XYZ file of N, CA and C in Angstrom:
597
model
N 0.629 0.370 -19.779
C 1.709 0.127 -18.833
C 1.647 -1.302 -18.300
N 3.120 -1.691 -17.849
C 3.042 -2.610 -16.851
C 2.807 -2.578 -15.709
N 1.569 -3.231 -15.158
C 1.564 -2.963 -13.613
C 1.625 -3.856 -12.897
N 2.307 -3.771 -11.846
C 2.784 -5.192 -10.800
C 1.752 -4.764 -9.237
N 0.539 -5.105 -8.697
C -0.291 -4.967 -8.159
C 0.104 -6.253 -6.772
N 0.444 -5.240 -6.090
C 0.617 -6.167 -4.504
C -0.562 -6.334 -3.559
N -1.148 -7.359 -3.184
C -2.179 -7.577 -2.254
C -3.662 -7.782 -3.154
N -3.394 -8.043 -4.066
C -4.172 -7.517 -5.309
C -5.424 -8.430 -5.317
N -5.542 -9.352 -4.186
C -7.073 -10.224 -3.616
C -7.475 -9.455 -2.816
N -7.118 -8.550 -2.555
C -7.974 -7.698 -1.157
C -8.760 -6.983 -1.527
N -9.733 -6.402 -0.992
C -10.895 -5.454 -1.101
C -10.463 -4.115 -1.780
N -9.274 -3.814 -1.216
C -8.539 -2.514 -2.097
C -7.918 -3.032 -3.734
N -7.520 -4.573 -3.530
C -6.109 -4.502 -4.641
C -7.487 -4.733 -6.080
N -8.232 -5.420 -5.625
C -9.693 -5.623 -6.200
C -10.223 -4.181 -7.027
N -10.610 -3.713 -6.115
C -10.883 -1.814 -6.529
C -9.848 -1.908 -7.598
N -8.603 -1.862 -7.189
C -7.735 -1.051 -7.882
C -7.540 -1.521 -9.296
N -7.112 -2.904 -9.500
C -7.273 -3.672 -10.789
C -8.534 -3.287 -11.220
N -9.361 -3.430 -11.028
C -11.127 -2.623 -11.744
C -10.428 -1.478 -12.197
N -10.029 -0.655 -11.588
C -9.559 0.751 -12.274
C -9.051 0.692 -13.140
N -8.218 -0.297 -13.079
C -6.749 0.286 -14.130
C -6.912 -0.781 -15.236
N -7.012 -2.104 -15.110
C -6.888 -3.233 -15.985
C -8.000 -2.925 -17.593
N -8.778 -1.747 -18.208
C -9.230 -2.055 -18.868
C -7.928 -1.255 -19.835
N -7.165 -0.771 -19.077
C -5.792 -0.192 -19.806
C -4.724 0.122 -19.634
N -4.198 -1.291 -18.547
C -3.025 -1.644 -18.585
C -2.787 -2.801 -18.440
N -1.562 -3.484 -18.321
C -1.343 -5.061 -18.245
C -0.984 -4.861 -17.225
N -2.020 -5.571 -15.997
C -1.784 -5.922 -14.565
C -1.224 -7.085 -14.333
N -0.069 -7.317 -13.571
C 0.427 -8.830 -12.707
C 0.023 -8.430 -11.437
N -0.789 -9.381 -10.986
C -0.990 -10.042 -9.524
C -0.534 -10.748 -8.848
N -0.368 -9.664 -7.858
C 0.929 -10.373 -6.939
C -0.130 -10.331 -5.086
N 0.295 -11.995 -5.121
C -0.331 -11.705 -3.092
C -0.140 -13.097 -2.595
N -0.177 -13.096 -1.196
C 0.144 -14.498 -1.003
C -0.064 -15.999 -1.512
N -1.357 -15.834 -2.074
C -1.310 -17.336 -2.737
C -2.619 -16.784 -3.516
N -2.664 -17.624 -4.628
C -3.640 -18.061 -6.057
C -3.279 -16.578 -6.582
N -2.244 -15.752 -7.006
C -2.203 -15.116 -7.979
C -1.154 -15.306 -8.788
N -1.115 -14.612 -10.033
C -0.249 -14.323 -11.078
C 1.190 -14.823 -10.319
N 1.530 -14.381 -9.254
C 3.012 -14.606 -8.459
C 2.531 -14.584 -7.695
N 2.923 -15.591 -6.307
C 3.171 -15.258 -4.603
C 4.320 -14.577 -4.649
N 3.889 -13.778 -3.453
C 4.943 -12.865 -2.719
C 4.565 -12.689 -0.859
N 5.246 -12.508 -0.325
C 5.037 -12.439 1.102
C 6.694 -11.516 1.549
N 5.537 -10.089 1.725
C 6.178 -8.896 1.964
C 6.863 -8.747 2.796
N 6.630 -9.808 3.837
C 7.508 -9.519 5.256
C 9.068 -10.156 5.514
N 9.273 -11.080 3.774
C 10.400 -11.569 3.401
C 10.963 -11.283 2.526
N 12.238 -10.101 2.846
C 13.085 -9.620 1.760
C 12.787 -10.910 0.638
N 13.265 -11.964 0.869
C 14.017 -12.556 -0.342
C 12.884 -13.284 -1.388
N 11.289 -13.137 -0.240
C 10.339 -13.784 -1.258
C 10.098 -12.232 -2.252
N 10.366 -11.181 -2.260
C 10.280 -10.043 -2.522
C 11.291 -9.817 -3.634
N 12.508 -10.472 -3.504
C 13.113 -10.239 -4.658
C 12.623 -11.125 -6.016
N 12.962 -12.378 -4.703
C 12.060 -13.780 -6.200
C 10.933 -13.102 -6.885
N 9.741 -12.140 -6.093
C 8.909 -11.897 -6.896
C 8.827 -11.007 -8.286
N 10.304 -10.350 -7.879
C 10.487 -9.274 -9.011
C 11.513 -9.743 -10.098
N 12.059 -10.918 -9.667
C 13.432 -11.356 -10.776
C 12.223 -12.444 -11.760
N 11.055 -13.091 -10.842
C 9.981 -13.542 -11.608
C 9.480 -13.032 -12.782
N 9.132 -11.324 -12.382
C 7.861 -10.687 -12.729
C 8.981 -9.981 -13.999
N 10.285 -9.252 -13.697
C 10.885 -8.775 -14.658
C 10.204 -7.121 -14.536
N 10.808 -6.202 -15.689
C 10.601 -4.977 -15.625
C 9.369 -4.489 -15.269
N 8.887 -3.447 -14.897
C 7.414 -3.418 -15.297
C 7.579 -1.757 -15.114
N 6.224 -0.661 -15.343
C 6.054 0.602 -15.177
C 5.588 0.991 -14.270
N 5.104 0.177 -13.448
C 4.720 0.579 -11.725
C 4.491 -0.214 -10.477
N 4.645 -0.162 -9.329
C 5.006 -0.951 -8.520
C 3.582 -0.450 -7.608
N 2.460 -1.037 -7.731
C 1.445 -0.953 -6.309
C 1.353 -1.651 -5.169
N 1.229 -1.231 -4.097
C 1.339 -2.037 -3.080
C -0.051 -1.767 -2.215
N -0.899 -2.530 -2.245
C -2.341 -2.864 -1.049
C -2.058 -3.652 -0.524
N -0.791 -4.014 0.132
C -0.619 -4.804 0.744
C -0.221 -4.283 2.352
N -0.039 -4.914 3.507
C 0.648 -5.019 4.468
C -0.532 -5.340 5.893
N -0.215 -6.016 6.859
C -1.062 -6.538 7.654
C -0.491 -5.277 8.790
N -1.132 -5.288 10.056
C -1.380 -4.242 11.082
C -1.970 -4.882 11.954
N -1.513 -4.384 13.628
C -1.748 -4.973 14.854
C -2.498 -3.980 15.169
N -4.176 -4.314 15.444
C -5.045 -3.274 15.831
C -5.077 -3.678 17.559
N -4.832 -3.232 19.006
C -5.294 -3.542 19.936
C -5.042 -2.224 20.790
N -5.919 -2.500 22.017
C -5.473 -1.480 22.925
C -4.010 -1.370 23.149
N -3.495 0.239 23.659
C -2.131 0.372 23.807
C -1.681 -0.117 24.983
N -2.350 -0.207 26.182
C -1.731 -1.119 27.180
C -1.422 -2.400 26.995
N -2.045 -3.052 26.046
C -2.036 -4.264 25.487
C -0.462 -4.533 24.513
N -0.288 -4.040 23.984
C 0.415 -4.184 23.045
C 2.228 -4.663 23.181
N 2.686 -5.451 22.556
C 3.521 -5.574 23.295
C 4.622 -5.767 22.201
N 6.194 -5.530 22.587
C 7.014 -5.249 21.655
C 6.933 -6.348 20.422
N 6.326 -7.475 21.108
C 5.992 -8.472 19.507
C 5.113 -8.223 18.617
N 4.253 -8.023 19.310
C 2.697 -7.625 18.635
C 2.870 -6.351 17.802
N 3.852 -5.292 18.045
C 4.471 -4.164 17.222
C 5.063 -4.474 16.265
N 5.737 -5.753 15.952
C 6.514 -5.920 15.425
C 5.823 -6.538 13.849
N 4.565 -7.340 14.118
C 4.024 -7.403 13.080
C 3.563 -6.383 12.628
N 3.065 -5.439 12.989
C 3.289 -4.346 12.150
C 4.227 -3.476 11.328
N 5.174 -3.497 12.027
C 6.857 -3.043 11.074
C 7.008 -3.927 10.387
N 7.362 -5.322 10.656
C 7.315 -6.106 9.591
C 6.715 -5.915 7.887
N 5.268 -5.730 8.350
C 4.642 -6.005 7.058
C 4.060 -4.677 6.457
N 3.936 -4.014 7.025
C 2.640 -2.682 6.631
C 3.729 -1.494 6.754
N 4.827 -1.438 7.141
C 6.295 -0.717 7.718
C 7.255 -0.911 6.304
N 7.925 -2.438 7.141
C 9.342 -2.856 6.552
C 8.762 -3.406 5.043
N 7.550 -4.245 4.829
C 7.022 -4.625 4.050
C 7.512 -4.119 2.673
N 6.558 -2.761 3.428
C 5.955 -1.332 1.911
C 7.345 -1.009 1.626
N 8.223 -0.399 2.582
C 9.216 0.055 1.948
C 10.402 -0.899 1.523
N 10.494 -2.151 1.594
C 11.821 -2.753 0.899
C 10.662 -3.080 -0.383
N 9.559 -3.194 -0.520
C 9.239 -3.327 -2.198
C 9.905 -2.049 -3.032
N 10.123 -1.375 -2.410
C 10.823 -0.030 -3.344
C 12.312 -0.379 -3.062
N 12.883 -0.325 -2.490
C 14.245 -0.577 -2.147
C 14.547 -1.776 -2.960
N 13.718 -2.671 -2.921
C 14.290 -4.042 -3.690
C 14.374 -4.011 -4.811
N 12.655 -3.047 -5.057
C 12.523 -2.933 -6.793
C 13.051 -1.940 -7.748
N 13.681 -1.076 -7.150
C 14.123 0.004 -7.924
C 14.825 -0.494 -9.310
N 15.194 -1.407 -8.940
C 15.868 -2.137 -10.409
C 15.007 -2.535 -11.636
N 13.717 -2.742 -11.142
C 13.142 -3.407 -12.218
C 12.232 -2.477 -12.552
N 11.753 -1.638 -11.869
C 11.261 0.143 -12.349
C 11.876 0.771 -13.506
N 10.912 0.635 -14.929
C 11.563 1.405 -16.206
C 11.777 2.981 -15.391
N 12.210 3.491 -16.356
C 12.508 4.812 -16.179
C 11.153 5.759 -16.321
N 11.252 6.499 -16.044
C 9.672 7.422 -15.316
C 8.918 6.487 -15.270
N 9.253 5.379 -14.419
C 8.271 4.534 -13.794
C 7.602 4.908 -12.354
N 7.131 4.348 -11.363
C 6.446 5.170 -10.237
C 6.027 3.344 -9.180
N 6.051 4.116 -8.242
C 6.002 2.994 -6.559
C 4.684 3.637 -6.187
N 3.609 2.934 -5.503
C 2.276 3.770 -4.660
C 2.108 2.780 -3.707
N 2.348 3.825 -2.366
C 2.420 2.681 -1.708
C 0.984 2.770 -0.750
N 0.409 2.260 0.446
C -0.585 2.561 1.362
C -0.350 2.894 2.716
N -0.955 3.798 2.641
C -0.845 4.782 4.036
C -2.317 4.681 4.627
N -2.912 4.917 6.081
C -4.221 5.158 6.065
C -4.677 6.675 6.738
N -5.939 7.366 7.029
C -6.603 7.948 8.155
C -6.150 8.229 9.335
N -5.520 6.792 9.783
C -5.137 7.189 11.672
C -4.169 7.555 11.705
N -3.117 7.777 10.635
C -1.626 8.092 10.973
C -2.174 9.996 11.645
N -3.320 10.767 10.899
C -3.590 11.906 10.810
C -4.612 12.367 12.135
N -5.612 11.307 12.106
C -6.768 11.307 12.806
C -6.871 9.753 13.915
N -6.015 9.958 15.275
C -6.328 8.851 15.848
C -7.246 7.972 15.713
N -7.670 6.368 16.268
C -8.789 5.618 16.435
C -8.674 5.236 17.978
N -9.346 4.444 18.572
C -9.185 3.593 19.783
C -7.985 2.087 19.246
N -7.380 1.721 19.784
C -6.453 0.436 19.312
C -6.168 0.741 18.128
N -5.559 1.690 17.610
C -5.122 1.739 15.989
C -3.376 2.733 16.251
N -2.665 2.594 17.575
C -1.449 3.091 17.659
C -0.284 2.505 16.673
N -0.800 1.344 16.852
C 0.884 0.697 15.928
C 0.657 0.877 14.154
N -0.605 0.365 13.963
C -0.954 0.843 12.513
C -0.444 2.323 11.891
N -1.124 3.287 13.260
C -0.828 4.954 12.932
C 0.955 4.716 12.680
N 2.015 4.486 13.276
C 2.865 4.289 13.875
C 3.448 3.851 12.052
N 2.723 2.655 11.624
C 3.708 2.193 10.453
C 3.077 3.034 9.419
N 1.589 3.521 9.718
C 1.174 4.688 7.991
C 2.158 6.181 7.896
N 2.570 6.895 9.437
C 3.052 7.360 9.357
C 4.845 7.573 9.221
N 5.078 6.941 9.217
C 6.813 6.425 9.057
C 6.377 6.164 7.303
N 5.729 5.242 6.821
C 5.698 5.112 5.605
C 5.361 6.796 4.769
N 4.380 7.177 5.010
C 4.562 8.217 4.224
C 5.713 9.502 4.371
N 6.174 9.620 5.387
C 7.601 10.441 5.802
C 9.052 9.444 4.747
N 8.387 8.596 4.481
C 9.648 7.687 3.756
C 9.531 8.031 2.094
N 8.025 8.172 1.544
C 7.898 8.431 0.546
C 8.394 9.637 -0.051
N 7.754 10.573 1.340
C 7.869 11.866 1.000
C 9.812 12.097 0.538
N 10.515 11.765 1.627
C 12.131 12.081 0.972
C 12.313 11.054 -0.106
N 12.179 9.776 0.102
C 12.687 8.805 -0.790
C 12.527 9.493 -2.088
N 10.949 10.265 -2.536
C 11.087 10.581 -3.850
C 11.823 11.998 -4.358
N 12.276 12.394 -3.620
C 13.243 13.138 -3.996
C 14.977 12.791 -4.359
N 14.881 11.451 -4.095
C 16.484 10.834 -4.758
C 16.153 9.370 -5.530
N 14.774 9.388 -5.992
C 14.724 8.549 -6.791
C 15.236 8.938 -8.147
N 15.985 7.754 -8.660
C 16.606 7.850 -10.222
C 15.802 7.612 -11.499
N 16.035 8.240 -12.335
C 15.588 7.831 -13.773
C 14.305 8.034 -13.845
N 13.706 9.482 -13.302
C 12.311 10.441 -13.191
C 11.766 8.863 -12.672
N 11.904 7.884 -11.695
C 10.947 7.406 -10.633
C 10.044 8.395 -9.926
N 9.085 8.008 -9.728
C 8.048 8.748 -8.823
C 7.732 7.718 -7.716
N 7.376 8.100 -6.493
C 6.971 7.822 -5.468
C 5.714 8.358 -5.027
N 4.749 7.517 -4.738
C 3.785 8.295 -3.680
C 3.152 7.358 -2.765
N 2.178 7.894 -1.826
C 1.212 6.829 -1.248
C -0.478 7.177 -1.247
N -0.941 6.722 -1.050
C -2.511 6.937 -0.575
C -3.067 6.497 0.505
N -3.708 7.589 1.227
C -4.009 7.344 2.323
C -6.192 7.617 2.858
N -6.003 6.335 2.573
C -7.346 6.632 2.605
C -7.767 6.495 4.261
N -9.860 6.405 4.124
C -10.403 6.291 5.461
C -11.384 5.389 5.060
N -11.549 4.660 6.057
C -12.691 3.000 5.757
C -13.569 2.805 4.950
N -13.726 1.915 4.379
C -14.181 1.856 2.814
C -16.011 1.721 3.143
N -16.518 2.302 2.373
C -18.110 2.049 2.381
C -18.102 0.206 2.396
N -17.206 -0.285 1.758
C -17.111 -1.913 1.827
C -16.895 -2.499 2.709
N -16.426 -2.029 4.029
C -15.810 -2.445 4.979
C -16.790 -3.141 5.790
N -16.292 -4.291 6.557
C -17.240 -4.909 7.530
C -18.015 -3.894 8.618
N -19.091 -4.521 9.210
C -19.565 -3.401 9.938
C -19.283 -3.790 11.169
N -18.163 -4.715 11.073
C -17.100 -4.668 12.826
C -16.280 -3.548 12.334
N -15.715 -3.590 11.325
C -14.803 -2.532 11.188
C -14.688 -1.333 10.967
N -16.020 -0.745 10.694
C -16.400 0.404 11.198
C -16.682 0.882 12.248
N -17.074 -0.110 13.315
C -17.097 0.263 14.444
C -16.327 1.155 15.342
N -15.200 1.045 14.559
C -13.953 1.653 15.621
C -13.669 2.653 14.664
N -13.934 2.914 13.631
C -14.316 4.679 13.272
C -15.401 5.660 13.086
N -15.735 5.548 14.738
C -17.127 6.277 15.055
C -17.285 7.801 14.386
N -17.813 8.628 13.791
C -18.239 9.596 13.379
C -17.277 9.695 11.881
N -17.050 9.062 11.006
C -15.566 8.860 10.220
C -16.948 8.306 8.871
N -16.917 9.486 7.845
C -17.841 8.819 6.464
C -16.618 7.942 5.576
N -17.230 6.800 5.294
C -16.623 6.010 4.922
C -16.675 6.596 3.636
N -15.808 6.176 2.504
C -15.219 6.253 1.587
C -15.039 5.286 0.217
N -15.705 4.911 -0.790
C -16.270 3.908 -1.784
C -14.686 3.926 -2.461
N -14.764 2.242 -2.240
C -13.350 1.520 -2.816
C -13.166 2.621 -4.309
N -13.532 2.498 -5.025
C -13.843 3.328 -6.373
C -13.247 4.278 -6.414
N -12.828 5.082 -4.875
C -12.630 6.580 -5.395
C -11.373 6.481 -4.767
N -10.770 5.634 -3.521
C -9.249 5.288 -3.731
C -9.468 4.737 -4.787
N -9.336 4.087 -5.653
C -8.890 3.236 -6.679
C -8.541 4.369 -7.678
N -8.989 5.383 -8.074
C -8.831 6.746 -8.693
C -7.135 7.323 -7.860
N -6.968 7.475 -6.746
C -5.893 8.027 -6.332
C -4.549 6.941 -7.015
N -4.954 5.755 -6.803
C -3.689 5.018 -7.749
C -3.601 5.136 -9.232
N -4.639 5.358 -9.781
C -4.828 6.028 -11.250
C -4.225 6.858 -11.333
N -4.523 7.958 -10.415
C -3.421 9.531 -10.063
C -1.995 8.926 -10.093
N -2.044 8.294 -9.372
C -0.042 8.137 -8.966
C 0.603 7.402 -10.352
N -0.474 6.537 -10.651
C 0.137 5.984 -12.285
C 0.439 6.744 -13.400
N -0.711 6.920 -13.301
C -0.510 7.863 -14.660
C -0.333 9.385 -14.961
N -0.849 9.772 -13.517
C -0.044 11.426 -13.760
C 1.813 11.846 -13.203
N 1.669 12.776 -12.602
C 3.312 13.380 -12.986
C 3.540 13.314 -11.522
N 2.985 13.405 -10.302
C 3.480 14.131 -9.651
C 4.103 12.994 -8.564
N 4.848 13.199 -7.776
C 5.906 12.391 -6.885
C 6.176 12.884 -5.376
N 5.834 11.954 -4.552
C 6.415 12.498 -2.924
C 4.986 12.843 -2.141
N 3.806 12.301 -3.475
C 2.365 13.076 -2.570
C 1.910 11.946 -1.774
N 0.748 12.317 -0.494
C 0.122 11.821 0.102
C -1.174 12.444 -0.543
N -1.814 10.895 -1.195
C -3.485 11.232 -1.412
C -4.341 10.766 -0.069
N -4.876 11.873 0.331
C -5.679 11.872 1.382
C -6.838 11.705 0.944
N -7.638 10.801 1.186
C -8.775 10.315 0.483
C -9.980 10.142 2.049
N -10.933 11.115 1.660
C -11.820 11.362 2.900
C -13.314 11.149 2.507
């Protein structure tokens, strides 16, 4: 397959290309030094990236940034980078790309843990994982030309900094490796509209 891999320098998009690249043709897509820039939080760098990239058989996305702070703190701007990118981001890559999605091609997008299981300062994040996967879930039921939709929703990576575990106290982290398997799932098997809960 063709795979078009969003965020694909990150600790996840990393994992995920390991997975898949010994048998498929991956394009890397992320803000700067890959295959294509793209910057999710701009419809139109989003289209350039796909009239660039041309057809492909699946659309991954490890991409989108998130406003972690206390909720008294937070303020209608500081929300907003989160809809922006990890929100509005994830879902106009499907909206934009539906065009360049062969037929029983498939979108995976990222969801996390807190949308399900609160954190301390993790409201607006919960806020855009959960809107995103409620989007997947209908969207793939009026996707055309056997498209599939899904997301994965994992919980903090055994890789993760050990600031960033901090703030998921009693929470077993989870080896990049075995999300990287749930996008394997969404690629290459059948099924559409799921949330992989990855614990």
């Amino acid at each position: 397959m063709r795979i078009l891999l969003i965020g694909a320098t990150g600790l996840l998009g990393t994992a995920i290309k390991k997975e898949l690249e010994p048998e498929h043709e991956i394009i890397q897509a992320a803000r700067h030094n890959t295959d294509v820039e793209v910057d999710i939080t701009k419809p139109i760098s989003i289209k350039e990236m796909f009239e660039s990239v041309g057809k492909v058989d699946a659309v991954l996305s490890a991409a989108g940034d998130a406003h972690f702070g206390p909720l008294e703190k937070i303020t209608p701007e500081l929300n907003e980078v989160t809809i922006e990118s990890k929100l509005k981001g994830q879902v106009n890559l499907v909206l934009l790309g539906m065009d360049y999605i062969n037929d029983g091609g498939s979108f995976t997008l990222t969801t996390g843990i807190i949308m399900d299981e609160p954190i301390y300062q993790g409201a607006s994040s919960a806020m855009a994982n959960g809107a995103v996967k409620a989007f997947v879930k209908s969207a793939a039921t009026e996707a055309p030309r056997g498209i599939r939709i899904n997301s994965v929703s994992p919980t903090v990576f055994q890789e993760s900094s050990k600031d960033l575990k901090m703030f998921f106290p009693g929470f077993e982290p989870t080896p990049l490796s075995k999300v990287a398997l749930a996008f394997k799932k969404s690629v290459e098997g059948i099924q559409t509209g799921q949330s992989y809960e990855i614990y």
